[in-house]
GROMACS .gro file of C-alpha atoms in nm:
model
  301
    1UNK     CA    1   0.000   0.000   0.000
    2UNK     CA    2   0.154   0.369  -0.093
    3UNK     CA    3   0.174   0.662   0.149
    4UNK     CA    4  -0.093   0.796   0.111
    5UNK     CA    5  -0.357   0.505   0.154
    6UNK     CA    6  -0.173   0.465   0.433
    7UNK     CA    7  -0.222   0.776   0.562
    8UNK     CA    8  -0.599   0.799   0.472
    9UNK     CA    9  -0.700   0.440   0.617
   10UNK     CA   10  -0.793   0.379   0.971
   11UNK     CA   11  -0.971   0.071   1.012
   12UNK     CA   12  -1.221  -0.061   1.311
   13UNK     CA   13  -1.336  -0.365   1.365
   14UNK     CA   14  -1.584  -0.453   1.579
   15UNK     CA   15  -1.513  -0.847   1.773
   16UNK     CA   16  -1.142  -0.893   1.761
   17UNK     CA   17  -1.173  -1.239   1.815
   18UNK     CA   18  -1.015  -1.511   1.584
   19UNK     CA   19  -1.022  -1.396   1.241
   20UNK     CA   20  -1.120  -1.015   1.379
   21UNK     CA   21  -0.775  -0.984   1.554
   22UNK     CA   22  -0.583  -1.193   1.304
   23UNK     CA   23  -0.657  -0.926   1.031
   24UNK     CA   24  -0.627  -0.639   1.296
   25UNK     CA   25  -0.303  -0.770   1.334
   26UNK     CA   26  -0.200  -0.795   0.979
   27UNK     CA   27  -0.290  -0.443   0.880
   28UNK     CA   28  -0.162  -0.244   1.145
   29UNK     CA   29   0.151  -0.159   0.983
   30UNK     CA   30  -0.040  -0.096   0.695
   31UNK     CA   31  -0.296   0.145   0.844
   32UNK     CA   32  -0.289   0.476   0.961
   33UNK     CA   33  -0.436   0.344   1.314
   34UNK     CA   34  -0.677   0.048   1.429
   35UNK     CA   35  -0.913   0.019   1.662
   36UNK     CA   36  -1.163  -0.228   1.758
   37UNK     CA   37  -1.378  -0.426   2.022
   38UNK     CA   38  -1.368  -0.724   2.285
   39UNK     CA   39  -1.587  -0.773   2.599
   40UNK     CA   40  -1.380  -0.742   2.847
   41UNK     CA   41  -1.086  -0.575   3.008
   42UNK     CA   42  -0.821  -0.820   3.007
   43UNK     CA   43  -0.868  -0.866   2.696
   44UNK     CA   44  -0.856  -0.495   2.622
   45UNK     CA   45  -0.498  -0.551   2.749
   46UNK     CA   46  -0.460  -0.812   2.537
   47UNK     CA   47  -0.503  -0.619   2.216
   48UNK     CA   48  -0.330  -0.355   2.304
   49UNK     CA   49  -0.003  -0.501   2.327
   50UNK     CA   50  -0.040  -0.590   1.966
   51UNK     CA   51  -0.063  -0.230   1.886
   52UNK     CA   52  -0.442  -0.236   1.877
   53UNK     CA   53  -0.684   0.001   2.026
   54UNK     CA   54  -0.915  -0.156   2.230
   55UNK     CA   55  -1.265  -0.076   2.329
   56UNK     CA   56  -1.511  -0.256   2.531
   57UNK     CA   57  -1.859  -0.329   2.368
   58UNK     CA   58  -2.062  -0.622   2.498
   59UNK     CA   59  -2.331  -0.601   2.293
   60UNK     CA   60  -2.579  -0.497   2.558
   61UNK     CA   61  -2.519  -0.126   2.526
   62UNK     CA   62  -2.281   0.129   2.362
   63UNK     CA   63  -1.933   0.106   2.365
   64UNK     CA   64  -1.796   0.361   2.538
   65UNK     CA   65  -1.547   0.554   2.272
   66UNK     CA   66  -1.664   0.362   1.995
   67UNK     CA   67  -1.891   0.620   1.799
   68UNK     CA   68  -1.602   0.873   1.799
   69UNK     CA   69  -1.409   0.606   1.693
   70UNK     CA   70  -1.638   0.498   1.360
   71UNK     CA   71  -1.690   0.915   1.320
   72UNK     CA   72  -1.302   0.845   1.223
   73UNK     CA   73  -1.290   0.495   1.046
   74UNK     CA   74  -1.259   0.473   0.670
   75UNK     CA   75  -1.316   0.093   0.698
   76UNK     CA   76  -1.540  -0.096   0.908
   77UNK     CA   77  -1.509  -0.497   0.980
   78UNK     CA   78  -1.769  -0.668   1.205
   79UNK     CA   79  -1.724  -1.029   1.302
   80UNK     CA   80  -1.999  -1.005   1.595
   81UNK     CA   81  -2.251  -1.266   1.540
   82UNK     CA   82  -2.628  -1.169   1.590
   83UNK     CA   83  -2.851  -1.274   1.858
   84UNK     CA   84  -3.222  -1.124   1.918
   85UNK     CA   85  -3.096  -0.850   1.615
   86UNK     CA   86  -2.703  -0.757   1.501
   87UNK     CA   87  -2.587  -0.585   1.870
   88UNK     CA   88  -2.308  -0.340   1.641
   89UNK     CA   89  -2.665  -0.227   1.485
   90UNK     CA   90  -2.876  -0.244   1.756
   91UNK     CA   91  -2.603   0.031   1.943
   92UNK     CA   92  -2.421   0.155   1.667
   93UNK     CA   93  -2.611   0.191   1.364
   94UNK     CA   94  -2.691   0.580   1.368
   95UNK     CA   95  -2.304   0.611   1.415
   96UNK     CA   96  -2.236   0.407   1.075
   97UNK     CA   97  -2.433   0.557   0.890
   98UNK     CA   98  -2.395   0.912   1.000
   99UNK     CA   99  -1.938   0.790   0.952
  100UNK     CA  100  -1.836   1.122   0.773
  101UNK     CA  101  -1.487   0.900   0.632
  102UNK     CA  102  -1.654   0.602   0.567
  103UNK     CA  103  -1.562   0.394   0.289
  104UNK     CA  104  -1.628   0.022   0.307
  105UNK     CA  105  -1.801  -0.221   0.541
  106UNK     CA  106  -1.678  -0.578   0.593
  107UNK     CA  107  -1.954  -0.833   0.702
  108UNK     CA  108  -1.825  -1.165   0.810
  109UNK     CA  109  -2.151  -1.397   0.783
  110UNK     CA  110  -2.118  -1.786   0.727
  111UNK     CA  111  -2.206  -2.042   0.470
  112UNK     CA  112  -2.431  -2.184   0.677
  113UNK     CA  113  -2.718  -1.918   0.562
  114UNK     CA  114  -2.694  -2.169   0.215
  115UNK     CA  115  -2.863  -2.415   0.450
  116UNK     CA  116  -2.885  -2.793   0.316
  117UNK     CA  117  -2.792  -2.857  -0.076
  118UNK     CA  118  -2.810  -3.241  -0.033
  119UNK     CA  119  -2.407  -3.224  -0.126
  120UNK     CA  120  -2.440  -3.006  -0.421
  121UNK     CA  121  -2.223  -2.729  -0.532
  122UNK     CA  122  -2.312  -2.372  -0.393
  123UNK     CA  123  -2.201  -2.062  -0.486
  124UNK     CA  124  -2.281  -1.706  -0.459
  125UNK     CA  125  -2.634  -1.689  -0.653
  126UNK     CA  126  -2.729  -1.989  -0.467
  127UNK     CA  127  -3.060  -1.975  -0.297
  128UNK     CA  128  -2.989  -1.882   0.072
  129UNK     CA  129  -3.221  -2.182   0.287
  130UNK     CA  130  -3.075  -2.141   0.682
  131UNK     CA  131  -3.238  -2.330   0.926
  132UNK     CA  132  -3.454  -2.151   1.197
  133UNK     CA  133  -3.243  -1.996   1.474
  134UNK     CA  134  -2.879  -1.858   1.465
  135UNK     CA  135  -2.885  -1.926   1.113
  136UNK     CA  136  -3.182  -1.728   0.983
  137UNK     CA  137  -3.055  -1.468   1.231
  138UNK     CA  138  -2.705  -1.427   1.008
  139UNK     CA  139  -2.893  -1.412   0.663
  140UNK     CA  140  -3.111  -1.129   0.825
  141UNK     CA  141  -2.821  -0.928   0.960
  142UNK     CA  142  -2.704  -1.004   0.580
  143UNK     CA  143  -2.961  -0.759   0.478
  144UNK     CA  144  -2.958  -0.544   0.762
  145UNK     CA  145  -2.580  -0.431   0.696
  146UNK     CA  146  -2.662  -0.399   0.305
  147UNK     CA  147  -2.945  -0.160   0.360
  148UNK     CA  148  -2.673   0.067   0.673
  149UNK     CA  149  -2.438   0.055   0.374
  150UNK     CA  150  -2.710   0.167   0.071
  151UNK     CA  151  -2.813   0.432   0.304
  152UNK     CA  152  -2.485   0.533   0.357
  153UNK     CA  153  -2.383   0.453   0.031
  154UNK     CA  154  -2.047   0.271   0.064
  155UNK     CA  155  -2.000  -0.063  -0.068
  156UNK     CA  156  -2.033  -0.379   0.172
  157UNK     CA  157  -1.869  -0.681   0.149
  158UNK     CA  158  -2.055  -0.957   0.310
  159UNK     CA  159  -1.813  -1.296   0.336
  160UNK     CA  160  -1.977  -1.576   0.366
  161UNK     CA  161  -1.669  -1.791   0.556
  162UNK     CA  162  -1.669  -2.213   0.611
  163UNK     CA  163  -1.500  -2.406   0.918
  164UNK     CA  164  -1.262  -2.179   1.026
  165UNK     CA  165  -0.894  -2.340   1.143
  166UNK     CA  166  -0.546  -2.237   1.261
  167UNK     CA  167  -0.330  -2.195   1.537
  168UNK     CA  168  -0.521  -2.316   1.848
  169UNK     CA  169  -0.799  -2.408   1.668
  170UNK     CA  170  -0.788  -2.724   1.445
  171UNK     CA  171  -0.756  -3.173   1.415
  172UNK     CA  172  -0.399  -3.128   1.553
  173UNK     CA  173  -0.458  -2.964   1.899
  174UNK     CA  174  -0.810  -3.169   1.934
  175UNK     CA  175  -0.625  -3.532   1.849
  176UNK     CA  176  -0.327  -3.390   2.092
  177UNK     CA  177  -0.597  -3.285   2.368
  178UNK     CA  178  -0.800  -3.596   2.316
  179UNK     CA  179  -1.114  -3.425   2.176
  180UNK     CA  180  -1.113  -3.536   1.847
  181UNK     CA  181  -1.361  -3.776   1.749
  182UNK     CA  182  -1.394  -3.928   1.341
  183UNK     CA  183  -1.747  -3.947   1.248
  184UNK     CA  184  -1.912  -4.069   0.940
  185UNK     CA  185  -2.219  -3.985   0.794
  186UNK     CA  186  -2.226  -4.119   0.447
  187UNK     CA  187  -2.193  -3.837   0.182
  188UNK     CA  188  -2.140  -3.543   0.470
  189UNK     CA  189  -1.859  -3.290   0.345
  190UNK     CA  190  -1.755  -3.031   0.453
  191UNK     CA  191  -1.568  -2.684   0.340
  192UNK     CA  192  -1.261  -2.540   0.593
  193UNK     CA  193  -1.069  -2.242   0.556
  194UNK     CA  194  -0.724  -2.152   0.690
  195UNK     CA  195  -0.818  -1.761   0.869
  196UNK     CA  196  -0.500  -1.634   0.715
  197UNK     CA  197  -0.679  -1.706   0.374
  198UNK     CA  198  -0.983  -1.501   0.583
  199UNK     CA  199  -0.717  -1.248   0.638
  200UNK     CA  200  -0.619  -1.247   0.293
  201UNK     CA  201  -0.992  -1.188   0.129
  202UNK     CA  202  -1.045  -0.912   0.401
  203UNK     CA  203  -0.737  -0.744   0.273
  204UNK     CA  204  -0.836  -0.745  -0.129
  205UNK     CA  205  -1.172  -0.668  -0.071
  206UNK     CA  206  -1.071  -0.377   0.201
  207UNK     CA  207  -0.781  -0.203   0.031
  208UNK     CA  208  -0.992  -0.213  -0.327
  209UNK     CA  209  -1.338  -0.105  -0.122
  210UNK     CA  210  -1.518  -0.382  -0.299
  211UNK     CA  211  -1.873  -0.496  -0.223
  212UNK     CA  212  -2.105  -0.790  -0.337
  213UNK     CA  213  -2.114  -1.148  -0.166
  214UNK     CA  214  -1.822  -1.352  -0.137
  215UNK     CA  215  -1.739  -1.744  -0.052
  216UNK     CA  216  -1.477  -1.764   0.211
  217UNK     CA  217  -1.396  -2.120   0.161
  218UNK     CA  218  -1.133  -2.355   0.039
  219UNK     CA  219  -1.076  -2.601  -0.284
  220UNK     CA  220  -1.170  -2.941  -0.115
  221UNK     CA  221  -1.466  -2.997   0.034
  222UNK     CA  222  -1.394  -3.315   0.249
  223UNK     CA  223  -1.549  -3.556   0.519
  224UNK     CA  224  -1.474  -3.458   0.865
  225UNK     CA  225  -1.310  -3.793   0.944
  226UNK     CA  226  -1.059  -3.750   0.668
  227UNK     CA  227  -0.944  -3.394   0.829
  228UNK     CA  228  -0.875  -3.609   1.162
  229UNK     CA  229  -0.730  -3.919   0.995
  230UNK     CA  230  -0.487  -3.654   0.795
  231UNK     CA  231  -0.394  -3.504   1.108
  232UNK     CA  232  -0.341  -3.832   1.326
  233UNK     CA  233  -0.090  -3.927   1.016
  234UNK     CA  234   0.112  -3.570   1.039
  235UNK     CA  235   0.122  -3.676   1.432
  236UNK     CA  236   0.253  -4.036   1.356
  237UNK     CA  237  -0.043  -4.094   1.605
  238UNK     CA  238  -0.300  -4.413   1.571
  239UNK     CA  239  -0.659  -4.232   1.433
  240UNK     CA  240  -0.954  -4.250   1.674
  241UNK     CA  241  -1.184  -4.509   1.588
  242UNK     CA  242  -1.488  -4.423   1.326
  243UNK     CA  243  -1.808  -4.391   1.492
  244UNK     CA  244  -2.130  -4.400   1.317
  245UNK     CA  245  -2.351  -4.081   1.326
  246UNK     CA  246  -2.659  -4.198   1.425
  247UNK     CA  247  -2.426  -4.367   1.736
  248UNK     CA  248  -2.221  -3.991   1.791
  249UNK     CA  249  -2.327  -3.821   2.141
  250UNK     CA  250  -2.361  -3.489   1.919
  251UNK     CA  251  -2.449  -3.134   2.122
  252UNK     CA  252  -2.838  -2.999   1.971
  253UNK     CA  253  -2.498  -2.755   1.801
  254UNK     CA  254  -2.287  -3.000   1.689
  255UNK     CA  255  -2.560  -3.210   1.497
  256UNK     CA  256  -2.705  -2.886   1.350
  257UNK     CA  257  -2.383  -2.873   1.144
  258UNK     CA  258  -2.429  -3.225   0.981
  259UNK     CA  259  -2.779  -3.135   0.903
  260UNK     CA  260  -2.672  -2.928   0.611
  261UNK     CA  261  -2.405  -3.111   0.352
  262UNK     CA  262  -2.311  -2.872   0.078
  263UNK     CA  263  -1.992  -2.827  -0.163
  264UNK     CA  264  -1.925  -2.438  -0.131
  265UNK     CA  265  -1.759  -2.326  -0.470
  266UNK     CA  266  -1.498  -2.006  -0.426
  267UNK     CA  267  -1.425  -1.887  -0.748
  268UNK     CA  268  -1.553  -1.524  -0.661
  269UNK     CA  269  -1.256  -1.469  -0.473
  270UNK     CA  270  -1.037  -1.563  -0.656
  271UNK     CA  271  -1.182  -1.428  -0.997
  272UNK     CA  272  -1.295  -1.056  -0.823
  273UNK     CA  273  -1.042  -0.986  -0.603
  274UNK     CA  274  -0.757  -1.199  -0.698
  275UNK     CA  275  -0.716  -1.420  -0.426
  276UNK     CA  276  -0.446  -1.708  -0.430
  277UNK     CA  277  -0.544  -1.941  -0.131
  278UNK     CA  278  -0.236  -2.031   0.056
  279UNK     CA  279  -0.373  -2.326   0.191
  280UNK     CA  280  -0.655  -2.462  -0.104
  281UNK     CA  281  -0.736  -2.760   0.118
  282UNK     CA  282  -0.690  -2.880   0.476
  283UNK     CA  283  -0.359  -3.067   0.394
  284UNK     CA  284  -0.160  -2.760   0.276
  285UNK     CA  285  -0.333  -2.595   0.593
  286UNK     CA  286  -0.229  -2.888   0.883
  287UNK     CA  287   0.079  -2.949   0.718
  288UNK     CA  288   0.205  -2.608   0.768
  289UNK     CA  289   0.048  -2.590   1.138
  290UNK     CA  290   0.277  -2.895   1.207
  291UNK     CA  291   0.566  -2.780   1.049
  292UNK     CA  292   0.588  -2.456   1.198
  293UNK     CA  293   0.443  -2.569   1.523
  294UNK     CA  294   0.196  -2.343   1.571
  295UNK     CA  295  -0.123  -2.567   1.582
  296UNK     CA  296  -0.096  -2.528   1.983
  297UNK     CA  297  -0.100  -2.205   2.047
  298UNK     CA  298  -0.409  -1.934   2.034
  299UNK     CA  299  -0.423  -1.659   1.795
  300UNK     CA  300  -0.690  -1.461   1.952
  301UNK     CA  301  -0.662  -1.339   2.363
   0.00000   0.00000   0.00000
């Protein structure tokens, strides 16, 4: 990035959690200042040792600091999921659209609002079908943010993002910790992606301040118990054992996710804003988590 988008980019994000911090973290030496939001103090502390500003939001009320802080933002990022409404909307929506600097809005949603496609492909002009719930709640915060950025008229990016994996958070640490568990239900896939390839979509969509609906996912849709097979293999570790679906003690959660079986296609991302996945499926992904060690440790505080 040159000088002066440098200079003329400050960037908020509201929930620096996992893939909210991770691109916090990659564009801070490419911003002219960062802010953004967690729930609590320590890990307000957190964040700002990374060179972050933090502010605390908790979705039940206004964040103290944060509306002067969007008055100043050129680019806004929300990774806050929705509950009984979007809480960044229900607080912060008069701010956003009132955001005299404002450029672009980043939306981070999931493929989950796609629902169940029986294990066919999906892409962007698929039909949206999400299950009642947390699901229908994303595809309406969908439209909510894409009428705050028509009124305000800045384009929005809304990225719709798979399984998300990385440091702390994938088949390596679970098999190490003794959570991991292959099941098999005939036919299930499912799409992953590494969140430095998050990071990386953020980036080309943020720095060119393009909008429209994107697939966050990678090349390889794949059964779950392949992932943790793959991994026990890097680990030189004996697999667990396969254990039928319909036999799985599965959280009301955790069976939701098998209740939709889908191939997510990605070519918008890599057509639109020139994308180049770094890790295209899982086994580029776990293979660099193992050799660089860093499956164990935590990206986000």
């Amino acid at each position: 990035m040159n000088g002066e988008a440098k200079g003329a980019m400050h960037l908020f994000v509201f929930g620096l959690g996992n893939s909210g911090l991770a691109f916090a973290r990659a564009m801070k030496d490419e911003v002219a200042w960062t802010g953004g939001t967690v729930r609590t103090v320590d890990k307000a502390i957190a964040v700002t040792g990374d060179g972050v500003r933090a502010f605390i939001f908790d979705g039940t009320s206004a964040g103290i600091g944060v509306g002067a802080a969007i008055h100043h933002a050129t680019h806004l990022v929300t990774s806050i999921a929705p509950g009984d409404g979007d809480p960044v909307l229900s607080h912060h929506r008069q701010a956003i659209v009132a955001a005299p600097h404002l450029r672009w809005i980043g939306y981070l949603s999931t493929v989950g609002v796609y629902g169940d496609h029986g294990g066919d492909w999906v892409d962007e002009a698929s039909e949206p079908k999400p299950q009642p719930g947390r699901l229908s709640a994303r595809l309406a915060a969908e439209t909510a943010w894409l009428a705050v950025a028509a009124e305000r008229q800045v384009p929005v990016a809304i990225l719709r993002i798979a399984g998300i994996y990385g440091p702390g958070r994938n088949s390596l640490k679970k098999l190490n910790d003794g959570r991991a568990h292959r099941i098999v239900k005939p036919g299930q896939v499912f799409n992953r992606i590494h969140v430095d390839d998050i990071v990386q979509v953020l980036a080309a969509a943020a720095t060119s301040a393009t909008g429209g609906v994107f697939n966050v996912a990678d090349d390889q849709p794949a059964p779950p118990q392949d992932v943790v097979a793959f991994a026990a293999e890097l680990m030189g570790v004996t697999p667990p054992p396969e254990i039928p679906f319909e036999e799985a003690e599965l959280t009301p959660l955790a069976r939701s996710f098998y209740g939709q079986n889908k191939r997510v296609a990605n070519d918008r991302i890599k057509r639109e804003l020139g994308v180049i996945l770094r890790y295209p499926t899982y086994r580029e992904g776990l293979r660099a988590l193992w050799r660089e060690d860093t499956w164990r440790s935590q990206g986000s505080p």
